[in-house]
Amino acid sequence: MPGNNTKKAYGSVQLSFKQSLLSYIKSHSPYCETSMYPKRFEELGQNQAFVVYSTVLKDPEVQGKVLDLSGIRDRAYVLLGEKSIGIAYRANSSSIKLTIEAPGNQETQLNIIVENMGRLNFGDNLFDTKGLISNITLNGQILSNWTMCISGSLFDQAPTNLIINKFQDFDPNAPNIYSGNFSVTEKVPSDTFLLPTTISNGYWEKGIAYINKYNLGRYWPVMGPQVTLYTPGIWLNPSTTNSITMIELQSSPCGSKQTCSIELVDYPILDKPTLFSERLLFKRQRQ
C-alpha cells in the first residue's frame, strides 16, 4: 500500500475584493427571464448554485416594513441595490420574515440572491424544488414583475472575467468575490488544506472556495464538523502562479479594508464540534 501524500503549509495568501456576486451573476448570466411572479430554479433551467431575483419597489421608504420570504428554498441574501439588508434561511423560521432596517433609503431595486444548499433525500420533502417557490410580500402586499438571472455553471468552476467593482461600492456584509495569487516553487506540488478561519487572518463565514479553476467545495466553519478543504497538489501549478478565489456569502474578514487573507495549512480539521469553540477550532490536528 502506498504511503500518504506529502502535505505542505503554503502559508497565508492575500486576497482582495474583486466584484460583488450580484453584479457578477447579472453580467455573466447565460439566461435571464422576466415574469409577473417568481419562478423556481427548475423552471429556469438552473439545478444548483444561485439565481438572482430582482424587482423594483414602488416606494423606497421601507424602514420597518416586513419582507416575508416564507417561500425561500434554501437561503436568501437580500439586498437593496448592492447593500445587504439581511439573510433568510428556510431552516431558521425566525429569519424568513425580515424587518427591514434601512432608514433614509432611496434605493428602489430589491435583489434577492437565492442559494440552493442541496436537496433533501428523505422524509416528506423529497420533492425539494429550489428558489422562491411562493410569492414574496412586503407588509402584506405581493411583489410582482420579477427579473430572474441564473448563475449557470458558476458552481462547477471558478468565476472568470471579473469586472472589478469600485471599492467605494464595496459592502463587506454582502455576497462578494475575492481572489489572490500565490507561488509554488516545487516541481511536484504537495497536497495542502485551505483553512478559511484563523485567529490571525479572521473569519470567512460561509461560501465557496476555488483553487485555480477547480471548486474545492463549500465552507461554513461555524457549522462544522469539517473546517478545512482538501486541496490536491495535482491541482496546483508547479513552479508558477496559482490563484485562490472565494465567493463569500455573508461577511469577509476584510471589513472596511480591501484586502484580507486565507491560510493554506498542512493538516485537516474535520471534527470541529457543532457548537462553536474557538479553542477546539484552532487546535492543531496532525493525522
PDB file of C-alpha atoms in Angstrom:
ATOM      1  CA  MET A   1       0.000   0.000   0.000  1.00  0.00           C
ATOM      2  CA  PRO A   2       1.474   3.391  -0.942  1.00  0.00           C
ATOM      3  CA  GLY A   3       2.177   5.897   1.804  1.00  0.00           C
ATOM      4  CA  ASN A   4       0.293   9.125   2.386  1.00  0.00           C
ATOM      5  CA  ASN A   5       0.973  12.049   0.073  1.00  0.00           C
ATOM      6  CA  THR A   6       3.229  14.791   1.362  1.00  0.00           C
ATOM      7  CA  LYS A   7       1.316  17.714   2.872  1.00  0.00           C
ATOM      8  CA  LYS A   8       2.667  21.254   2.892  1.00  0.00           C
ATOM      9  CA  ALA A   9       1.677  24.529   4.520  1.00  0.00           C
ATOM     10  CA  TYR A  10       1.988  27.184   1.822  1.00  0.00           C
ATOM     11  CA  GLY A  11       1.089  29.852   4.352  1.00  0.00           C
ATOM     12  CA  SER A  12      -1.015  32.963   4.163  1.00  0.00           C
ATOM     13  CA  VAL A  13      -2.396  34.130   0.807  1.00  0.00           C
ATOM     14  CA  GLN A  14      -3.589  37.706   0.461  1.00  0.00           C
ATOM     15  CA  LEU A  15      -6.944  38.128  -1.265  1.00  0.00           C
ATOM     16  CA  SER A  16      -8.639  41.288  -2.455  1.00  0.00           C
ATOM     17  CA  PHE A  17     -12.206  42.254  -3.277  1.00  0.00           C
ATOM     18  CA  LYS A  18     -12.932  41.930  -6.998  1.00  0.00           C
ATOM     19  CA  GLN A  19     -16.659  42.035  -7.707  1.00  0.00           C
ATOM     20  CA  SER A  20     -19.969  41.633  -5.939  1.00  0.00           C
ATOM     21  CA  LEU A  21     -21.678  38.312  -6.591  1.00  0.00           C
ATOM     22  CA  LEU A  22     -24.815  40.202  -7.608  1.00  0.00           C
ATOM     23  CA  SER A  23     -23.107  42.138 -10.390  1.00  0.00           C
ATOM     24  CA  TYR A  24     -21.141  39.063 -11.491  1.00  0.00           C
ATOM     25  CA  ILE A  25     -24.242  36.914 -11.985  1.00  0.00           C
ATOM     26  CA  LYS A  26     -26.120  39.724 -13.714  1.00  0.00           C
ATOM     27  CA  SER A  27     -23.223  40.442 -16.088  1.00  0.00           C
ATOM     28  CA  HIS A  28     -22.330  36.787 -16.813  1.00  0.00           C
ATOM     29  CA  SER A  29     -25.693  35.018 -16.626  1.00  0.00           C
ATOM     30  CA  PRO A  30     -26.363  32.733 -19.604  1.00  0.00           C
ATOM     31  CA  TYR A  31     -30.096  33.302 -19.218  1.00  0.00           C
ATOM     32  CA  CYS A  32     -32.435  35.881 -17.675  1.00  0.00           C
ATOM     33  CA  GLU A  33     -36.218  35.874 -17.726  1.00  0.00           C
ATOM     34  CA  THR A  34     -38.965  38.256 -16.656  1.00  0.00           C
ATOM     35  CA  SER A  35     -42.209  37.118 -15.078  1.00  0.00           C
ATOM     36  CA  MET A  36     -45.096  38.591 -13.119  1.00  0.00           C
ATOM     37  CA  TYR A  37     -44.272  36.276 -10.217  1.00  0.00           C
ATOM     38  CA  PRO A  38     -41.035  34.480  -9.249  1.00  0.00           C
ATOM     39  CA  LYS A  39     -40.195  31.146 -10.852  1.00  0.00           C
ATOM     40  CA  ARG A  40     -38.367  28.199  -9.340  1.00  0.00           C
ATOM     41  CA  PHE A  41     -34.834  27.121 -10.244  1.00  0.00           C
ATOM     42  CA  GLU A  42     -36.180  24.143 -12.166  1.00  0.00           C
ATOM     43  CA  GLU A  43     -38.447  26.310 -14.322  1.00  0.00           C
ATOM     44  CA  LEU A  44     -35.428  28.450 -15.214  1.00  0.00           C
ATOM     45  CA  GLY A  45     -33.172  25.513 -16.100  1.00  0.00           C
ATOM     46  CA  GLN A  46     -30.869  26.019 -13.095  1.00  0.00           C
ATOM     47  CA  ASN A  47     -30.323  22.993 -10.845  1.00  0.00           C
ATOM     48  CA  GLN A  48     -27.628  24.256  -8.459  1.00  0.00           C
ATOM     49  CA  ALA A  49     -25.755  27.324  -7.170  1.00  0.00           C
ATOM     50  CA  PHE A  50     -27.684  30.617  -7.396  1.00  0.00           C
ATOM     51  CA  VAL A  51     -30.468  32.571  -9.034  1.00  0.00           C
ATOM     52  CA  VAL A  52     -30.811  36.357  -8.692  1.00  0.00           C
ATOM     53  CA  TYR A  53     -34.395  37.616  -8.325  1.00  0.00           C
ATOM     54  CA  SER A  54     -34.873  41.373  -8.847  1.00  0.00           C
ATOM     55  CA  THR A  55     -37.855  43.694  -8.723  1.00  0.00           C
ATOM     56  CA  VAL A  56     -38.414  47.444  -8.432  1.00  0.00           C
ATOM     57  CA  LEU A  57     -40.231  48.710  -5.350  1.00  0.00           C
ATOM     58  CA  LYS A  58     -42.908  51.353  -5.779  1.00  0.00           C
ATOM     59  CA  ASP A  59     -41.699  53.269  -2.731  1.00  0.00           C
ATOM     60  CA  PRO A  60     -38.111  53.431  -1.411  1.00  0.00           C
ATOM     61  CA  GLU A  61     -39.387  54.120   2.114  1.00  0.00           C
ATOM     62  CA  VAL A  62     -39.086  50.609   3.532  1.00  0.00           C
ATOM     63  CA  GLN A  63     -37.791  51.283   7.038  1.00  0.00           C
ATOM     64  CA  GLY A  64     -39.513  48.935   9.497  1.00  0.00           C
ATOM     65  CA  LYS A  65     -41.509  47.104   6.832  1.00  0.00           C
ATOM     66  CA  VAL A  66     -41.649  43.296   6.884  1.00  0.00           C
ATOM     67  CA  LEU A  67     -40.415  41.304   3.901  1.00  0.00           C
ATOM     68  CA  ASP A  68     -41.991  37.841   4.048  1.00  0.00           C
ATOM     69  CA  LEU A  69     -39.730  35.209   2.464  1.00  0.00           C
ATOM     70  CA  SER A  70     -41.641  32.144   3.647  1.00  0.00           C
ATOM     71  CA  GLY A  71     -41.274  30.587   0.197  1.00  0.00           C
ATOM     72  CA  ILE A  72     -37.463  30.555   0.234  1.00  0.00           C
ATOM     73  CA  ARG A  73     -35.597  27.382  -0.741  1.00  0.00           C
ATOM     74  CA  ASP A  74     -32.964  27.371   0.686  1.00  0.00           C
ATOM     75  CA  ARG A  75     -31.170  30.574   1.657  1.00  0.00           C
ATOM     76  CA  ALA A  76     -31.692  34.165   0.520  1.00  0.00           C
ATOM     77  CA  TYR A  77     -29.246  37.071   0.606  1.00  0.00           C
ATOM     78  CA  VAL A  78     -31.393  40.195   0.463  1.00  0.00           C
ATOM     79  CA  LEU A  79     -30.086  43.493  -0.891  1.00  0.00           C
ATOM     80  CA  LEU A  80     -31.355  46.973  -1.653  1.00  0.00           C
ATOM     81  CA  GLY A  81     -29.279  47.774  -4.692  1.00  0.00           C
ATOM     82  CA  GLU A  82     -25.879  46.343  -3.685  1.00  0.00           C
ATOM     83  CA  LYS A  83     -26.329  46.847   0.066  1.00  0.00           C
ATOM     84  CA  SER A  84     -27.138  43.864   2.267  1.00  0.00           C
ATOM     85  CA  ILE A  85     -30.226  44.167   4.462  1.00  0.00           C
ATOM     86  CA  GLY A  86     -30.430  40.600   5.751  1.00  0.00           C
ATOM     87  CA  ILE A  87     -30.398  36.839   5.244  1.00  0.00           C
ATOM     88  CA  ALA A  88     -33.345  34.441   5.253  1.00  0.00           C
ATOM     89  CA  TYR A  89     -32.883  30.694   5.736  1.00  0.00           C
ATOM     90  CA  ARG A  90     -35.575  28.034   5.460  1.00  0.00           C
ATOM     91  CA  ALA A  91     -34.114  26.126   8.434  1.00  0.00           C
ATOM     92  CA  ASN A  92     -34.449  29.194  10.671  1.00  0.00           C
ATOM     93  CA  SER A  93     -38.114  30.139  10.877  1.00  0.00           C
ATOM     94  CA  SER A  94     -37.342  33.368  12.737  1.00  0.00           C
ATOM     95  CA  SER A  95     -35.359  34.687   9.748  1.00  0.00           C
ATOM     96  CA  ILE A  96     -37.911  34.279   6.969  1.00  0.00           C
ATOM     97  CA  LYS A  97     -39.864  37.385   7.958  1.00  0.00           C
ATOM     98  CA  LEU A  98     -37.282  40.126   7.663  1.00  0.00           C
ATOM     99  CA  THR A  99     -37.906  43.510   9.276  1.00  0.00           C
ATOM    100  CA  ILE A 100     -36.015  45.946   7.083  1.00  0.00           C
ATOM    101  CA  GLU A 101     -33.563  48.347   8.696  1.00  0.00           C
ATOM    102  CA  ALA A 102     -32.813  50.973   6.045  1.00  0.00           C
ATOM    103  CA  PRO A 103     -33.503  54.490   7.356  1.00  0.00           C
ATOM    104  CA  GLY A 104     -33.424  57.150   4.660  1.00  0.00           C
ATOM    105  CA  ASN A 105     -33.226  54.567   1.884  1.00  0.00           C
ATOM    106  CA  GLN A 106     -33.517  55.909  -1.679  1.00  0.00           C
ATOM    107  CA  GLU A 107     -32.853  52.624  -3.491  1.00  0.00           C
ATOM    108  CA  THR A 108     -35.861  51.009  -5.172  1.00  0.00           C
ATOM    109  CA  GLN A 109     -34.311  47.848  -6.621  1.00  0.00           C
ATOM    110  CA  LEU A 110     -34.766  44.811  -4.407  1.00  0.00           C
ATOM    111  CA  ASN A 111     -32.326  41.994  -5.205  1.00  0.00           C
ATOM    112  CA  ILE A 112     -32.542  38.520  -3.690  1.00  0.00           C
ATOM    113  CA  ILE A 113     -29.721  36.048  -4.321  1.00  0.00           C
ATOM    114  CA  VAL A 114     -31.134  32.586  -3.642  1.00  0.00           C
ATOM    115  CA  GLU A 115     -28.747  29.728  -2.849  1.00  0.00           C
ATOM    116  CA  ASN A 116     -29.516  26.054  -3.434  1.00  0.00           C
ATOM    117  CA  MET A 117     -27.862  24.270  -0.497  1.00  0.00           C
ATOM    118  CA  GLY A 118     -28.612  20.726  -1.655  1.00  0.00           C
ATOM    119  CA  ARG A 119     -31.699  18.581  -1.965  1.00  0.00           C
ATOM    120  CA  LEU A 120     -33.415  16.541   0.722  1.00  0.00           C
ATOM    121  CA  ASN A 121     -33.475  12.808   0.000  1.00  0.00           C
ATOM    122  CA  PHE A 122     -35.668  11.578   2.831  1.00  0.00           C
ATOM    123  CA  GLY A 123     -38.979  12.180   4.585  1.00  0.00           C
ATOM    124  CA  ASP A 124     -41.893  14.259   3.387  1.00  0.00           C
ATOM    125  CA  ASN A 125     -39.861  16.748   1.349  1.00  0.00           C
ATOM    126  CA  LEU A 126     -38.436  14.555  -1.403  1.00  0.00           C
ATOM    127  CA  PHE A 127     -39.942  16.908  -3.992  1.00  0.00           C
ATOM    128  CA  ASP A 128     -37.494  19.598  -2.932  1.00  0.00           C
ATOM    129  CA  THR A 129     -37.701  22.376  -5.508  1.00  0.00           C
ATOM    130  CA  LYS A 130     -35.499  25.451  -5.151  1.00  0.00           C
ATOM    131  CA  GLY A 131     -35.774  29.215  -5.419  1.00  0.00           C
ATOM    132  CA  LEU A 132     -38.695  31.431  -4.478  1.00  0.00           C
ATOM    133  CA  ILE A 133     -41.444  28.825  -4.538  1.00  0.00           C
ATOM    134  CA  SER A 134     -44.241  31.200  -3.500  1.00  0.00           C
ATOM    135  CA  ASN A 135     -44.964  34.911  -3.688  1.00  0.00           C
ATOM    136  CA  ILE A 136     -42.904  37.389  -1.678  1.00  0.00           C
ATOM    137  CA  THR A 137     -44.771  40.095   0.220  1.00  0.00           C
ATOM    138  CA  LEU A 138     -43.765  43.458   1.661  1.00  0.00           C
ATOM    139  CA  ASN A 139     -46.051  44.476   4.524  1.00  0.00           C
ATOM    140  CA  GLY A 140     -48.609  42.032   3.159  1.00  0.00           C
ATOM    141  CA  GLN A 141     -48.506  43.336  -0.425  1.00  0.00           C
ATOM    142  CA  ILE A 142     -47.427  40.833  -3.090  1.00  0.00           C
ATOM    143  CA  LEU A 143     -44.338  41.928  -5.025  1.00  0.00           C
ATOM    144  CA  SER A 144     -44.552  41.385  -8.775  1.00  0.00           C
ATOM    145  CA  ASN A 145     -42.695  41.992 -12.054  1.00  0.00           C
ATOM    146  CA  TRP A 146     -39.558  39.981 -11.356  1.00  0.00           C
ATOM    147  CA  THR A 147     -36.407  39.549 -13.408  1.00  0.00           C
ATOM    148  CA  MET A 148     -34.558  36.288 -12.750  1.00  0.00           C
ATOM    149  CA  CYS A 149     -30.961  35.584 -13.803  1.00  0.00           C
ATOM    150  CA  ILE A 150     -29.396  32.152 -13.378  1.00  0.00           C
ATOM    151  CA  SER A 151     -25.763  31.607 -12.394  1.00  0.00           C
ATOM    152  CA  GLY A 152     -25.156  28.870 -14.972  1.00  0.00           C
ATOM    153  CA  SER A 153     -22.007  26.802 -14.376  1.00  0.00           C
ATOM    154  CA  LEU A 154     -20.669  29.020 -11.581  1.00  0.00           C
ATOM    155  CA  PHE A 155     -20.675  26.146  -9.086  1.00  0.00           C
ATOM    156  CA  ASP A 156     -18.698  23.905 -11.452  1.00  0.00           C
ATOM    157  CA  GLN A 157     -15.733  26.210 -11.986  1.00  0.00           C
ATOM    158  CA  ALA A 158     -14.244  29.421 -10.645  1.00  0.00           C
ATOM    159  CA  PRO A 159     -15.699  32.745 -11.812  1.00  0.00           C
ATOM    160  CA  THR A 160     -13.697  34.277 -14.647  1.00  0.00           C
ATOM    161  CA  ASN A 161     -13.515  37.623 -16.458  1.00  0.00           C
ATOM    162  CA  LEU A 162     -14.308  39.546 -13.302  1.00  0.00           C
ATOM    163  CA  ILE A 163     -15.425  43.137 -13.768  1.00  0.00           C
ATOM    164  CA  ILE A 164     -13.605  44.941 -10.982  1.00  0.00           C
ATOM    165  CA  ASN A 165     -16.083  46.940  -8.885  1.00  0.00           C
ATOM    166  CA  LYS A 166     -15.208  50.308  -7.425  1.00  0.00           C
ATOM    167  CA  PHE A 167     -14.072  49.846  -3.837  1.00  0.00           C
ATOM    168  CA  GLN A 168     -16.364  52.628  -2.614  1.00  0.00           C
ATOM    169  CA  ASP A 169     -19.306  50.414  -3.639  1.00  0.00           C
ATOM    170  CA  PHE A 170     -17.972  47.545  -1.509  1.00  0.00           C
ATOM    171  CA  ASP A 171     -20.257  46.164   1.210  1.00  0.00           C
ATOM    172  CA  PRO A 172     -18.307  43.516   3.183  1.00  0.00           C
ATOM    173  CA  ASN A 173     -21.577  42.071   4.500  1.00  0.00           C
ATOM    174  CA  ALA A 174     -22.935  41.349   1.011  1.00  0.00           C
ATOM    175  CA  PRO A 175     -22.038  38.315  -1.135  1.00  0.00           C
ATOM    176  CA  ASN A 176     -18.732  39.166  -2.811  1.00  0.00           C
ATOM    177  CA  ILE A 177     -15.955  37.578  -4.844  1.00  0.00           C
ATOM    178  CA  TYR A 178     -12.339  37.787  -3.670  1.00  0.00           C
ATOM    179  CA  SER A 179      -9.196  36.422  -5.278  1.00  0.00           C
ATOM    180  CA  GLY A 180      -5.438  36.363  -4.871  1.00  0.00           C
ATOM    181  CA  ASN A 181      -2.322  34.582  -6.081  1.00  0.00           C
ATOM    182  CA  PHE A 182       0.471  32.556  -4.546  1.00  0.00           C
ATOM    183  CA  SER A 183       3.500  30.757  -5.942  1.00  0.00           C
ATOM    184  CA  VAL A 184       4.606  27.145  -5.701  1.00  0.00           C
ATOM    185  CA  THR A 185       8.335  26.532  -6.062  1.00  0.00           C
ATOM    186  CA  GLU A 186       8.336  22.719  -6.226  1.00  0.00           C
ATOM    187  CA  LYS A 187       8.302  20.845  -9.496  1.00  0.00           C
ATOM    188  CA  VAL A 188       5.818  18.462  -7.878  1.00  0.00           C
ATOM    189  CA  PRO A 189       3.391  20.441  -5.660  1.00  0.00           C
ATOM    190  CA  SER A 190       2.265  18.913  -2.385  1.00  0.00           C
ATOM    191  CA  ASP A 191      -1.261  18.457  -1.106  1.00  0.00           C
ATOM    192  CA  THR A 192      -2.471  21.161   1.248  1.00  0.00           C
ATOM    193  CA  PHE A 193      -5.614  22.255   3.105  1.00  0.00           C
ATOM    194  CA  LEU A 194      -7.443  25.558   2.776  1.00  0.00           C
ATOM    195  CA  LEU A 195      -8.308  26.899   6.227  1.00  0.00           C
ATOM    196  CA  PRO A 196     -10.957  29.631   5.925  1.00  0.00           C
ATOM    197  CA  THR A 197     -10.861  30.725   9.566  1.00  0.00           C
ATOM    198  CA  THR A 198      -7.764  31.531  11.610  1.00  0.00           C
ATOM    199  CA  ILE A 199      -7.030  33.772  14.569  1.00  0.00           C
ATOM    200  CA  SER A 200      -4.532  35.835  12.578  1.00  0.00           C
ATOM    201  CA  ASN A 201      -6.472  36.101   9.307  1.00  0.00           C
ATOM    202  CA  GLY A 202     -10.003  36.446  10.642  1.00  0.00           C
ATOM    203  CA  TYR A 203     -13.261  34.726   9.807  1.00  0.00           C
ATOM    204  CA  TRP A 204     -14.524  33.774   6.382  1.00  0.00           C
ATOM    205  CA  GLU A 205     -18.059  32.832   7.336  1.00  0.00           C
ATOM    206  CA  LYS A 206     -19.763  30.886   4.539  1.00  0.00           C
ATOM    207  CA  GLY A 207     -19.177  30.376   0.859  1.00  0.00           C
ATOM    208  CA  ILE A 208     -17.399  28.502  -1.908  1.00  0.00           C
ATOM    209  CA  ALA A 209     -13.637  28.221  -2.440  1.00  0.00           C
ATOM    210  CA  TYR A 210     -11.773  27.564  -5.687  1.00  0.00           C
ATOM    211  CA  ILE A 211      -8.144  26.791  -6.457  1.00  0.00           C
ATOM    212  CA  ASN A 212      -7.230  27.790  -9.994  1.00  0.00           C
ATOM    213  CA  LYS A 213     -10.313  26.707 -11.966  1.00  0.00           C
ATOM    214  CA  TYR A 214     -11.346  23.927  -9.569  1.00  0.00           C
ATOM    215  CA  ASN A 215     -14.132  24.038  -6.991  1.00  0.00           C
ATOM    216  CA  LEU A 216     -12.720  22.886  -3.636  1.00  0.00           C
ATOM    217  CA  GLY A 217     -16.146  22.882  -2.008  1.00  0.00           C
ATOM    218  CA  ARG A 218     -18.328  24.845   0.342  1.00  0.00           C
ATOM    219  CA  TYR A 219     -17.071  26.161   3.668  1.00  0.00           C
ATOM    220  CA  TRP A 220     -19.139  27.075   6.728  1.00  0.00           C
ATOM    221  CA  PRO A 221     -16.762  26.764   9.697  1.00  0.00           C
ATOM    222  CA  VAL A 222     -19.208  27.738  12.419  1.00  0.00           C
ATOM    223  CA  MET A 223     -21.462  24.820  11.464  1.00  0.00           C
ATOM    224  CA  GLY A 224     -18.758  22.164  11.166  1.00  0.00           C
ATOM    225  CA  PRO A 225     -17.705  19.498  11.657  1.00  0.00           C
ATOM    226  CA  GLN A 226     -15.424  19.975   8.623  1.00  0.00           C
ATOM    227  CA  VAL A 227     -13.494  23.244   8.559  1.00  0.00           C
ATOM    228  CA  THR A 228     -10.623  22.767   6.102  1.00  0.00           C
ATOM    229  CA  LEU A 229     -10.961  21.973   2.403  1.00  0.00           C
ATOM    230  CA  TYR A 230      -8.603  19.369   0.956  1.00  0.00           C
ATOM    231  CA  THR A 231      -6.539  20.782  -1.902  1.00  0.00           C
ATOM    232  CA  PRO A 232      -4.781  18.112  -4.002  1.00  0.00           C
ATOM    233  CA  GLY A 233      -1.304  19.005  -5.158  1.00  0.00           C
ATOM    234  CA  ILE A 234      -2.146  17.879  -8.679  1.00  0.00           C
ATOM    235  CA  TRP A 235      -4.477  20.897  -8.949  1.00  0.00           C
ATOM    236  CA  LEU A 236      -1.602  23.300  -8.247  1.00  0.00           C
ATOM    237  CA  ASN A 237       0.574  24.745 -10.987  1.00  0.00           C
ATOM    238  CA  PRO A 238       4.215  23.769 -10.389  1.00  0.00           C
ATOM    239  CA  SER A 239       6.877  26.486 -10.361  1.00  0.00           C
ATOM    240  CA  THR A 240       4.385  29.196 -11.286  1.00  0.00           C
ATOM    241  CA  THR A 241       1.455  31.279 -10.052  1.00  0.00           C
ATOM    242  CA  ASN A 242      -1.720  29.795  -8.582  1.00  0.00           C
ATOM    243  CA  SER A 243      -4.978  31.567  -7.804  1.00  0.00           C
ATOM    244  CA  ILE A 244      -7.465  31.256  -4.956  1.00  0.00           C
ATOM    245  CA  THR A 245     -10.994  32.570  -5.439  1.00  0.00           C
ATOM    246  CA  MET A 246     -13.558  32.857  -2.657  1.00  0.00           C
ATOM    247  CA  ILE A 247     -17.253  33.542  -3.047  1.00  0.00           C
ATOM    248  CA  GLU A 248     -18.019  34.797   0.462  1.00  0.00           C
ATOM    249  CA  LEU A 249     -21.768  34.949   1.004  1.00  0.00           C
ATOM    250  CA  GLN A 250     -22.096  36.503   4.442  1.00  0.00           C
ATOM    251  CA  SER A 251     -19.181  38.557   5.712  1.00  0.00           C
ATOM    252  CA  SER A 252     -15.496  38.540   4.884  1.00  0.00           C
ATOM    253  CA  PRO A 253     -12.691  39.414   7.313  1.00  0.00           C
ATOM    254  CA  CYS A 254     -11.811  42.331   5.035  1.00  0.00           C
ATOM    255  CA  GLY A 255     -14.271  44.555   6.880  1.00  0.00           C
ATOM    256  CA  SER A 256     -13.643  48.073   5.652  1.00  0.00           C
ATOM    257  CA  LYS A 257     -10.298  47.004   4.147  1.00  0.00           C
ATOM    258  CA  GLN A 258      -9.925  45.964   0.537  1.00  0.00           C
ATOM    259  CA  THR A 259      -7.607  43.030   1.272  1.00  0.00           C
ATOM    260  CA  CYS A 260      -7.560  40.115   3.700  1.00  0.00           C
ATOM    261  CA  SER A 261      -6.030  36.639   3.860  1.00  0.00           C
ATOM    262  CA  ILE A 262      -6.657  32.917   3.724  1.00  0.00           C
ATOM    263  CA  GLU A 263      -4.369  30.180   5.048  1.00  0.00           C
ATOM    264  CA  LEU A 264      -3.027  27.016   3.392  1.00  0.00           C
ATOM    265  CA  VAL A 265      -2.015  24.546   6.108  1.00  0.00           C
ATOM    266  CA  ASP A 266      -0.582  21.015   6.240  1.00  0.00           C
ATOM    267  CA  TYR A 267      -3.249  19.437   8.472  1.00  0.00           C
ATOM    268  CA  PRO A 268      -7.013  18.884   8.260  1.00  0.00           C
ATOM    269  CA  ILE A 269      -9.690  19.957  10.723  1.00  0.00           C
ATOM    270  CA  LEU A 270     -12.550  17.526  10.219  1.00  0.00           C
ATOM    271  CA  ASP A 271     -14.125  17.203  13.657  1.00  0.00           C
ATOM    272  CA  LYS A 272     -14.971  20.670  14.917  1.00  0.00           C
ATOM    273  CA  PRO A 273     -17.889  20.489  17.362  1.00  0.00           C
ATOM    274  CA  THR A 274     -21.171  21.856  16.081  1.00  0.00           C
ATOM    275  CA  LEU A 275     -21.299  24.430  18.866  1.00  0.00           C
ATOM    276  CA  PHE A 276     -18.549  26.914  18.086  1.00  0.00           C
ATOM    277  CA  SER A 277     -15.451  26.555  20.250  1.00  0.00           C
ATOM    278  CA  GLU A 278     -12.518  28.728  19.245  1.00  0.00           C
ATOM    279  CA  ARG A 279     -10.109  26.739  21.396  1.00  0.00           C
ATOM    280  CA  LEU A 280     -11.000  23.487  19.636  1.00  0.00           C
ATOM    281  CA  LEU A 281     -11.338  25.057  16.196  1.00  0.00           C
ATOM    282  CA  PHE A 282      -7.762  26.289  16.191  1.00  0.00           C
ATOM    283  CA  LYS A 283      -6.231  23.250  17.878  1.00  0.00           C
ATOM    284  CA  ARG A 284      -3.550  21.910  15.562  1.00  0.00           C
ATOM    285  CA  GLN A 285      -4.519  18.427  14.486  1.00  0.00           C
ATOM    286  CA  ARG A 286      -1.986  16.274  12.682  1.00  0.00           C
ATOM    287  CA  GLN A 287      -3.049  12.868  11.456  1.00  0.00           C
TER     288      GLN A 287
END
